[in-house]
PDB file of N, CA and C in Angstrom:
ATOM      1  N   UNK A   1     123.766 127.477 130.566  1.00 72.00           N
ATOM      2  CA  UNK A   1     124.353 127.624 129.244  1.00 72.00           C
ATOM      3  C   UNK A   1     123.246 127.458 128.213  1.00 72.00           C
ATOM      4  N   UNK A   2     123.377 128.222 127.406  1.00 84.00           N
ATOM      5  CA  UNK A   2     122.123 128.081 126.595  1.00 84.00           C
ATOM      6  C   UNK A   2     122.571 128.652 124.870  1.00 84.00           C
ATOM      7  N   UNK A   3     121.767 127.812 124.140  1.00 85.00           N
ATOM      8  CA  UNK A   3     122.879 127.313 122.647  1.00 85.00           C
ATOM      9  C   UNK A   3     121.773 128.876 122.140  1.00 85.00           C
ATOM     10  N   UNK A   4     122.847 129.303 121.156  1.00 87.00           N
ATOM     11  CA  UNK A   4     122.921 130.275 120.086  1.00 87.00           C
ATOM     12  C   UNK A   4     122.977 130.253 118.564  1.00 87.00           C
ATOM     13  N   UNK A   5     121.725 129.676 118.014  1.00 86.00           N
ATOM     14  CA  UNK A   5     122.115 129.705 116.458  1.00 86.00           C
ATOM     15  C   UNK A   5     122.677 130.936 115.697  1.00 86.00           C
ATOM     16  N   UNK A   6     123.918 130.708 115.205  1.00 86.00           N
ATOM     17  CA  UNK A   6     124.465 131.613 114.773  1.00 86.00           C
ATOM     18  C   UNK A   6     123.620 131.640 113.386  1.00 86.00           C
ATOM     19  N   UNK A   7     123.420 131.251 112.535  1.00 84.00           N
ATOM     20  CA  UNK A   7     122.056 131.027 111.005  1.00 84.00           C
ATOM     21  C   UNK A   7     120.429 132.005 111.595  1.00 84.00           C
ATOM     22  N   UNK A   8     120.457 131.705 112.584  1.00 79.00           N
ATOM     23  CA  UNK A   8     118.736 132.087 113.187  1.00 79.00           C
ATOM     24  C   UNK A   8     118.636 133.692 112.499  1.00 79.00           C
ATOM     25  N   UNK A   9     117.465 134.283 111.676  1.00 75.00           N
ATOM     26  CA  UNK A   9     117.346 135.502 111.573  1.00 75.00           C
ATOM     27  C   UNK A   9     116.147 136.152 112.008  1.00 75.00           C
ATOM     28  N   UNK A  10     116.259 136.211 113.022  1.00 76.00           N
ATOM     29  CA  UNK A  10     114.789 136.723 113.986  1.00 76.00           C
ATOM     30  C   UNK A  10     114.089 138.324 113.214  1.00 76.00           C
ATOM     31  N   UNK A  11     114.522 138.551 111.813  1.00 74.00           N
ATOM     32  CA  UNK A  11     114.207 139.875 111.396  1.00 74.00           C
ATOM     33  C   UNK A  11     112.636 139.408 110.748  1.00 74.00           C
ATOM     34  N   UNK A  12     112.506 139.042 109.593  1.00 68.00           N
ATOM     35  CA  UNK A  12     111.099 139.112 108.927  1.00 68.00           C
ATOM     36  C   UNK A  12     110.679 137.783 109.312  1.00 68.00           C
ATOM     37  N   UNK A  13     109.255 137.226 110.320  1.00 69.00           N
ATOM     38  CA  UNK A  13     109.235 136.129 110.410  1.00 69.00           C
ATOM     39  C   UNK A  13     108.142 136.003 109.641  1.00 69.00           C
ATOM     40  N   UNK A  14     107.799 136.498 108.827  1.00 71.00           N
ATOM     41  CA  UNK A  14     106.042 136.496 107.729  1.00 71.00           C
ATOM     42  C   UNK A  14     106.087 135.658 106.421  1.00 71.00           C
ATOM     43  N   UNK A  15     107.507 135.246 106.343  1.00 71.00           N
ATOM     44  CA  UNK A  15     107.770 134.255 105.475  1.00 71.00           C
ATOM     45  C   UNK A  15     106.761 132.345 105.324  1.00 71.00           C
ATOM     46  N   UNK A  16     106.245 132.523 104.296  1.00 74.00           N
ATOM     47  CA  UNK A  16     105.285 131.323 104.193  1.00 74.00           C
ATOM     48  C   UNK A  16     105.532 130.345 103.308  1.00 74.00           C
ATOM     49  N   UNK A  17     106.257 129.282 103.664  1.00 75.00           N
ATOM     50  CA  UNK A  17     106.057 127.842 102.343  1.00 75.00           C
ATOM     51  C   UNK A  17     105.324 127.652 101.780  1.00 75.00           C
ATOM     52  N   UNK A  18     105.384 127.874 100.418  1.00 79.00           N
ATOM     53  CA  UNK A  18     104.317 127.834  99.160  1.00 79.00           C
ATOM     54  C   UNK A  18     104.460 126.306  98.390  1.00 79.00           C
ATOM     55  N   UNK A  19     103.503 125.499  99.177  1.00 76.00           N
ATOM     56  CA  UNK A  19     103.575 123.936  98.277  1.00 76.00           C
ATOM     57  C   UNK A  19     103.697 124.298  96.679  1.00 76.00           C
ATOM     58  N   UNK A  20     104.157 123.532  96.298  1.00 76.00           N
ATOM     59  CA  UNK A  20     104.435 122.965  94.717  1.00 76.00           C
ATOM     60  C   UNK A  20     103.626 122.017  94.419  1.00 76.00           C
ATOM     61  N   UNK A  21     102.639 122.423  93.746  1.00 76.00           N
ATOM     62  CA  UNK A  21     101.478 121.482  93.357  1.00 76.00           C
ATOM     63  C   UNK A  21     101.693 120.818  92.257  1.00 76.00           C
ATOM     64  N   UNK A  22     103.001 120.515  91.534  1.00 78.00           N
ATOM     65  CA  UNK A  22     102.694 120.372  90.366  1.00 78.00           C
ATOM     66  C   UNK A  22     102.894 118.541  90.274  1.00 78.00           C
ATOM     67  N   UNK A  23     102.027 117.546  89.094  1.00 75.00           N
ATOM     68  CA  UNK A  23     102.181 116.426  89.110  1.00 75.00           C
ATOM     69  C   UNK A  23     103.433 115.959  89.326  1.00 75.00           C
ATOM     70  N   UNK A  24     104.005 116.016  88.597  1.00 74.00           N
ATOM     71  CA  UNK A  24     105.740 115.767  88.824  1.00 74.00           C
ATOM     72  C   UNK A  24     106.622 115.387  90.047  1.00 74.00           C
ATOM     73  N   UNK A  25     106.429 116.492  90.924  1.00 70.00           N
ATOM     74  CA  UNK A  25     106.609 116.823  93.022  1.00 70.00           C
ATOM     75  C   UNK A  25     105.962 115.736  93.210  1.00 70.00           C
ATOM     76  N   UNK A  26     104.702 115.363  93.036  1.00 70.00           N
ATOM     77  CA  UNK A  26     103.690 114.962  93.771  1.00 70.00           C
ATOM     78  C   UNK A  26     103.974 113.484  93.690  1.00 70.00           C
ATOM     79  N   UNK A  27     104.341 113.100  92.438  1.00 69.00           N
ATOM     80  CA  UNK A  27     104.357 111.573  91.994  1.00 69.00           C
ATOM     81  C   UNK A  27     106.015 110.917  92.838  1.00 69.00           C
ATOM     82  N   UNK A  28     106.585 112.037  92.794  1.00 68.00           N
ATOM     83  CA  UNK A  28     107.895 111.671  93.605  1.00 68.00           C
ATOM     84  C   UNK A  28     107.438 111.532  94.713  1.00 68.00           C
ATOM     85  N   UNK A  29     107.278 112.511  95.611  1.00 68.00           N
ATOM     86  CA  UNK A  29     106.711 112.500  97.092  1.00 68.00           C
ATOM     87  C   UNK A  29     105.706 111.277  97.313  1.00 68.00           C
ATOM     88  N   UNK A  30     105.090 110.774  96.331  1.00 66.00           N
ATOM     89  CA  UNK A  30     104.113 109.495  96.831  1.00 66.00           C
ATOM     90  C   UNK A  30     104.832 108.447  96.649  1.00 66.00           C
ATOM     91  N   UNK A  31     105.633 108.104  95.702  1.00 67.00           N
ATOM     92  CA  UNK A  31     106.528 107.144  95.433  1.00 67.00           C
ATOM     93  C   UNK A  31     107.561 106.967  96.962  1.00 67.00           C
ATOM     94  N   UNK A  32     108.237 107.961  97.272  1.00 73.00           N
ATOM     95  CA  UNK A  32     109.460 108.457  98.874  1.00 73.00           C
ATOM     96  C   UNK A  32     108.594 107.777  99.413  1.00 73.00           C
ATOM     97  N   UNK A  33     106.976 108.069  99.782  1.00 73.00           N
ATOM     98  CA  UNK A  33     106.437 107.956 101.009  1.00 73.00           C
ATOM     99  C   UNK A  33     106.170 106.658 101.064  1.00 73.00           C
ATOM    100  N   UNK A  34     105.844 106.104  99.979  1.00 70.00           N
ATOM    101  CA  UNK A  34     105.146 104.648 100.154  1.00 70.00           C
ATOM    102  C   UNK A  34     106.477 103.396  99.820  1.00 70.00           C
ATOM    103  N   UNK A  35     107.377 104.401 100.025  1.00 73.00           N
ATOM    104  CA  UNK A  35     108.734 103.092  99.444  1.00 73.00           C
ATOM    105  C   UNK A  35     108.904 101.779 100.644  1.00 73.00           C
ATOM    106  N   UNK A  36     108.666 102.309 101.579  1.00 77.00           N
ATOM    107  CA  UNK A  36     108.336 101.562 102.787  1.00 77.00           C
ATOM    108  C   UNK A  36     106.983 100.803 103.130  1.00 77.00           C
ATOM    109  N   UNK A  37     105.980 101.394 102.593  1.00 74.00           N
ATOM    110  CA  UNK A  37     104.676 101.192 103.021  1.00 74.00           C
ATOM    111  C   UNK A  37     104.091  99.850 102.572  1.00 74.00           C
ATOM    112  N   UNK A  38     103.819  98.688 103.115  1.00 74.00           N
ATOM    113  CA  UNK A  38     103.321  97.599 101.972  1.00 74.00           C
ATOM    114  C   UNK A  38     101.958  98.130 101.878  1.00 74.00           C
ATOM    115  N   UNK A  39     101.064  98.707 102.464  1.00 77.00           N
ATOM    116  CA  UNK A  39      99.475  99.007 102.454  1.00 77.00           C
ATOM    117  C   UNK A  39      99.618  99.954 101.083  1.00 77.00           C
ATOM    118  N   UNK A  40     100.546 100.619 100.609  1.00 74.00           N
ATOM    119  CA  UNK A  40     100.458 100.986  99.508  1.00 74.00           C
ATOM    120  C   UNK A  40     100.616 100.609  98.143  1.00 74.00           C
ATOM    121  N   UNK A  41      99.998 100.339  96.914  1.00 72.00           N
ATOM    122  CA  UNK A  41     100.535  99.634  96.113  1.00 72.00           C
ATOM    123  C   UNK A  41     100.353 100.348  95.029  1.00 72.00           C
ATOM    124  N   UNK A  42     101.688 100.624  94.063  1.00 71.00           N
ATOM    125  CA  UNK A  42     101.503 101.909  92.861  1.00 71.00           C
ATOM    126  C   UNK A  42     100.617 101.005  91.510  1.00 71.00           C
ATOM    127  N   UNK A  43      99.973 102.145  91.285  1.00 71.00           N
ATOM    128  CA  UNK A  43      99.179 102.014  90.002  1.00 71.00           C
ATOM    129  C   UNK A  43      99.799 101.464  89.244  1.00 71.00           C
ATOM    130  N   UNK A  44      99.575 100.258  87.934  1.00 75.00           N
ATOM    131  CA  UNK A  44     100.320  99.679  87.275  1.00 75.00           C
ATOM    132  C   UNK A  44     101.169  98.834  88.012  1.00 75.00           C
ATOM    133  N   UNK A  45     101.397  98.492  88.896  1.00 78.00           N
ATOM    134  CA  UNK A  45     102.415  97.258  89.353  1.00 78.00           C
ATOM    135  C   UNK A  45     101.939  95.813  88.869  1.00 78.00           C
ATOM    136  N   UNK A  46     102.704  95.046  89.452  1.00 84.00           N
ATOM    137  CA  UNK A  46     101.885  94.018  88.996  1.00 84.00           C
ATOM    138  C   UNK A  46     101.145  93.229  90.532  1.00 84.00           C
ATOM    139  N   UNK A  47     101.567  93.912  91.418  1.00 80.00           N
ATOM    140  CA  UNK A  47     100.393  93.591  93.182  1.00 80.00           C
ATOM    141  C   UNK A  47      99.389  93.924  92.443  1.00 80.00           C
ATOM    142  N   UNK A  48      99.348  95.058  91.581  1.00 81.00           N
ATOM    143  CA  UNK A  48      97.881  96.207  91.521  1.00 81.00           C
ATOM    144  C   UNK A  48      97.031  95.272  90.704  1.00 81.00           C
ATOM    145  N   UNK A  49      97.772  94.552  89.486  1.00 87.00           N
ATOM    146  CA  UNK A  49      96.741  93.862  88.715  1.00 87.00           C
ATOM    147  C   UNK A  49      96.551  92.723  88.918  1.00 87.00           C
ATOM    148  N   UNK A  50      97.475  92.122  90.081  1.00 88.00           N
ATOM    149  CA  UNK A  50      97.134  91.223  90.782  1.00 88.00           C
ATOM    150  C   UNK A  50      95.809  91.289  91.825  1.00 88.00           C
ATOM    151  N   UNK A  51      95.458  92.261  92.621  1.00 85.00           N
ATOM    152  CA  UNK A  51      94.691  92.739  93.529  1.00 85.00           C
ATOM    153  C   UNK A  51      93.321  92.883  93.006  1.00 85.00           C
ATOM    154  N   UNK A  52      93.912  93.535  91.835  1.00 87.00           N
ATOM    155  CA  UNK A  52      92.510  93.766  90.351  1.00 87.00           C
ATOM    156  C   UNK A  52      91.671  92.509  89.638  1.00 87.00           C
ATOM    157  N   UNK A  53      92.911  91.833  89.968  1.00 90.00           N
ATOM    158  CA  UNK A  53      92.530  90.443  89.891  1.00 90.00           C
ATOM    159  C   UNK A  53      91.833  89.463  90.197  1.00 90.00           C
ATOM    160  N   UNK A  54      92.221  89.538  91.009  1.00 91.00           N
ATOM    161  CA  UNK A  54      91.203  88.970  92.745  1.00 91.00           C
ATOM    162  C   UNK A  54      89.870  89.410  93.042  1.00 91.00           C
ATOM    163  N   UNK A  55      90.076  90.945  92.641  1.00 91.00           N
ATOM    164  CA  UNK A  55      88.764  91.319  92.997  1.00 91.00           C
ATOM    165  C   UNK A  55      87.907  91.037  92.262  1.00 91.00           C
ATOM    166  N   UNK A  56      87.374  91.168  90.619  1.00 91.00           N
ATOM    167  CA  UNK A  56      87.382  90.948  89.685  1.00 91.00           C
ATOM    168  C   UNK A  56      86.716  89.360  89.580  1.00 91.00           C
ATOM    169  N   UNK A  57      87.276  88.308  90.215  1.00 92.00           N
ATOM    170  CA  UNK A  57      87.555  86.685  89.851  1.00 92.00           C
ATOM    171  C   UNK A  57      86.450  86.745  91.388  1.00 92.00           C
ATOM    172  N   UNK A  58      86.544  87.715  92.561  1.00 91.00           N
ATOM    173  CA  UNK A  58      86.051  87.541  93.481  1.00 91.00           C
ATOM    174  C   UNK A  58      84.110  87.338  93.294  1.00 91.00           C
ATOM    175  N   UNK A  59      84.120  89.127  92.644  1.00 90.00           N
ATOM    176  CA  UNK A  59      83.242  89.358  92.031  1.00 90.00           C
ATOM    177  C   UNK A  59      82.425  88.611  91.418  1.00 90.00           C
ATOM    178  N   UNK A  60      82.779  87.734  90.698  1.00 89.00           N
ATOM    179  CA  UNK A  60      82.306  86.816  89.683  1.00 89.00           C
ATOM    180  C   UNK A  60      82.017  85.800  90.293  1.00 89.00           C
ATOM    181  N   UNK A  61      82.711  84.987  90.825  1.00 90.00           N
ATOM    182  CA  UNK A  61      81.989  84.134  91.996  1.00 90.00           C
ATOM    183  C   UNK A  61      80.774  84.955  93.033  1.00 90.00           C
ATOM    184  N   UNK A  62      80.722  85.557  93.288  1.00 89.00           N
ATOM    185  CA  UNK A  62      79.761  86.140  94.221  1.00 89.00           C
ATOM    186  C   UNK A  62      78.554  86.422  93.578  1.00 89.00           C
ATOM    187  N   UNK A  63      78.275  86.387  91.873  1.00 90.00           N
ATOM    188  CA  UNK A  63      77.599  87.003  91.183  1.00 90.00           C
ATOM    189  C   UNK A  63      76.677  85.743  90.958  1.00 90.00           C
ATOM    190  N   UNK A  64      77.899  84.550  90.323  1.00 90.00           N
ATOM    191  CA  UNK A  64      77.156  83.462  89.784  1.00 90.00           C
ATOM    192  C   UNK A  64      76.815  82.624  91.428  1.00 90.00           C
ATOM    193  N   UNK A  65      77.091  83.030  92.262  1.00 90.00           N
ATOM    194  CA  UNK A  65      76.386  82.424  93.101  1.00 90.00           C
ATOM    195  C   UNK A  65      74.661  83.066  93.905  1.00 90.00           C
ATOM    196  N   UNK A  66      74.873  84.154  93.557  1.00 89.00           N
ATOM    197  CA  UNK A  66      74.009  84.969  93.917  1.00 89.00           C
ATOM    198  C   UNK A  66      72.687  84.423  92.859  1.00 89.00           C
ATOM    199  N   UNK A  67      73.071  84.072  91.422  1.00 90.00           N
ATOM    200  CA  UNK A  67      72.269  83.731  90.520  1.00 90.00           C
ATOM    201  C   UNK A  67      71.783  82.268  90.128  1.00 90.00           C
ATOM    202  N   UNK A  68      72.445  81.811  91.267  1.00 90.00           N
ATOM    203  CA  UNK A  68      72.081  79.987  91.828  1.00 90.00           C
ATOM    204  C   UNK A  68      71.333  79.776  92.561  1.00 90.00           C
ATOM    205  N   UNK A  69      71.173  80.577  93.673  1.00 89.00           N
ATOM    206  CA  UNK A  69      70.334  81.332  94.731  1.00 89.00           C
ATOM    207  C   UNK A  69      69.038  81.268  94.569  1.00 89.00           C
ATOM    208  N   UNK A  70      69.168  82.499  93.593  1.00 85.00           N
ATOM    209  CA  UNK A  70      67.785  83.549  92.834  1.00 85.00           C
ATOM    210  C   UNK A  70      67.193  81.946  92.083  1.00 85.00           C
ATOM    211  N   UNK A  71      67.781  80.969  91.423  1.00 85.00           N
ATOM    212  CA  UNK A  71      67.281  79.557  90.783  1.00 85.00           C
ATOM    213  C   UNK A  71      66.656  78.532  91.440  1.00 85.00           C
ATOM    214  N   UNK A  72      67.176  78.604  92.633  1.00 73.00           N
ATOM    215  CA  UNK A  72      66.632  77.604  93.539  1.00 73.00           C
ATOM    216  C   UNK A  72      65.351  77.670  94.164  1.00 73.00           C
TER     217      UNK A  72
END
């Protein structure tokens, strides 16, 4: 027994999906994708300027220690 899509149109198969590039699509589709994702974190959140944060405060310690270093 073997199934029959009655929808299937085996006539023109040269038909090609043309992405939609436009910002708009794109910002949705990244938003869908990462709604799940914790490795993702949207621009402007407050993880982001938290993260920005860190790095930033990280930075700065690494700098003035680097320049305690260079003193000694």
């Amino acid at each position: 027994m073997s199934f029959l899509n009655p929808l299937y149109n085996k006539g023109d198969q040269r038909t090609v999906l043309i992405m939609n590039s436009s910002m708009r699509v794109l910002q949705v589709w990244k938003e869908y994708y990462a709604r799940h994702n914790p490795l993702v974190i949207a621009p402007g959140s407050l993880a982001a300027k938290r993260y920005a944060l860190e790095r930033a405060c990280g930075k700065r310690a690494l700098l003035e220690e680097l320049v305690n270093m260079s003193q000694v």
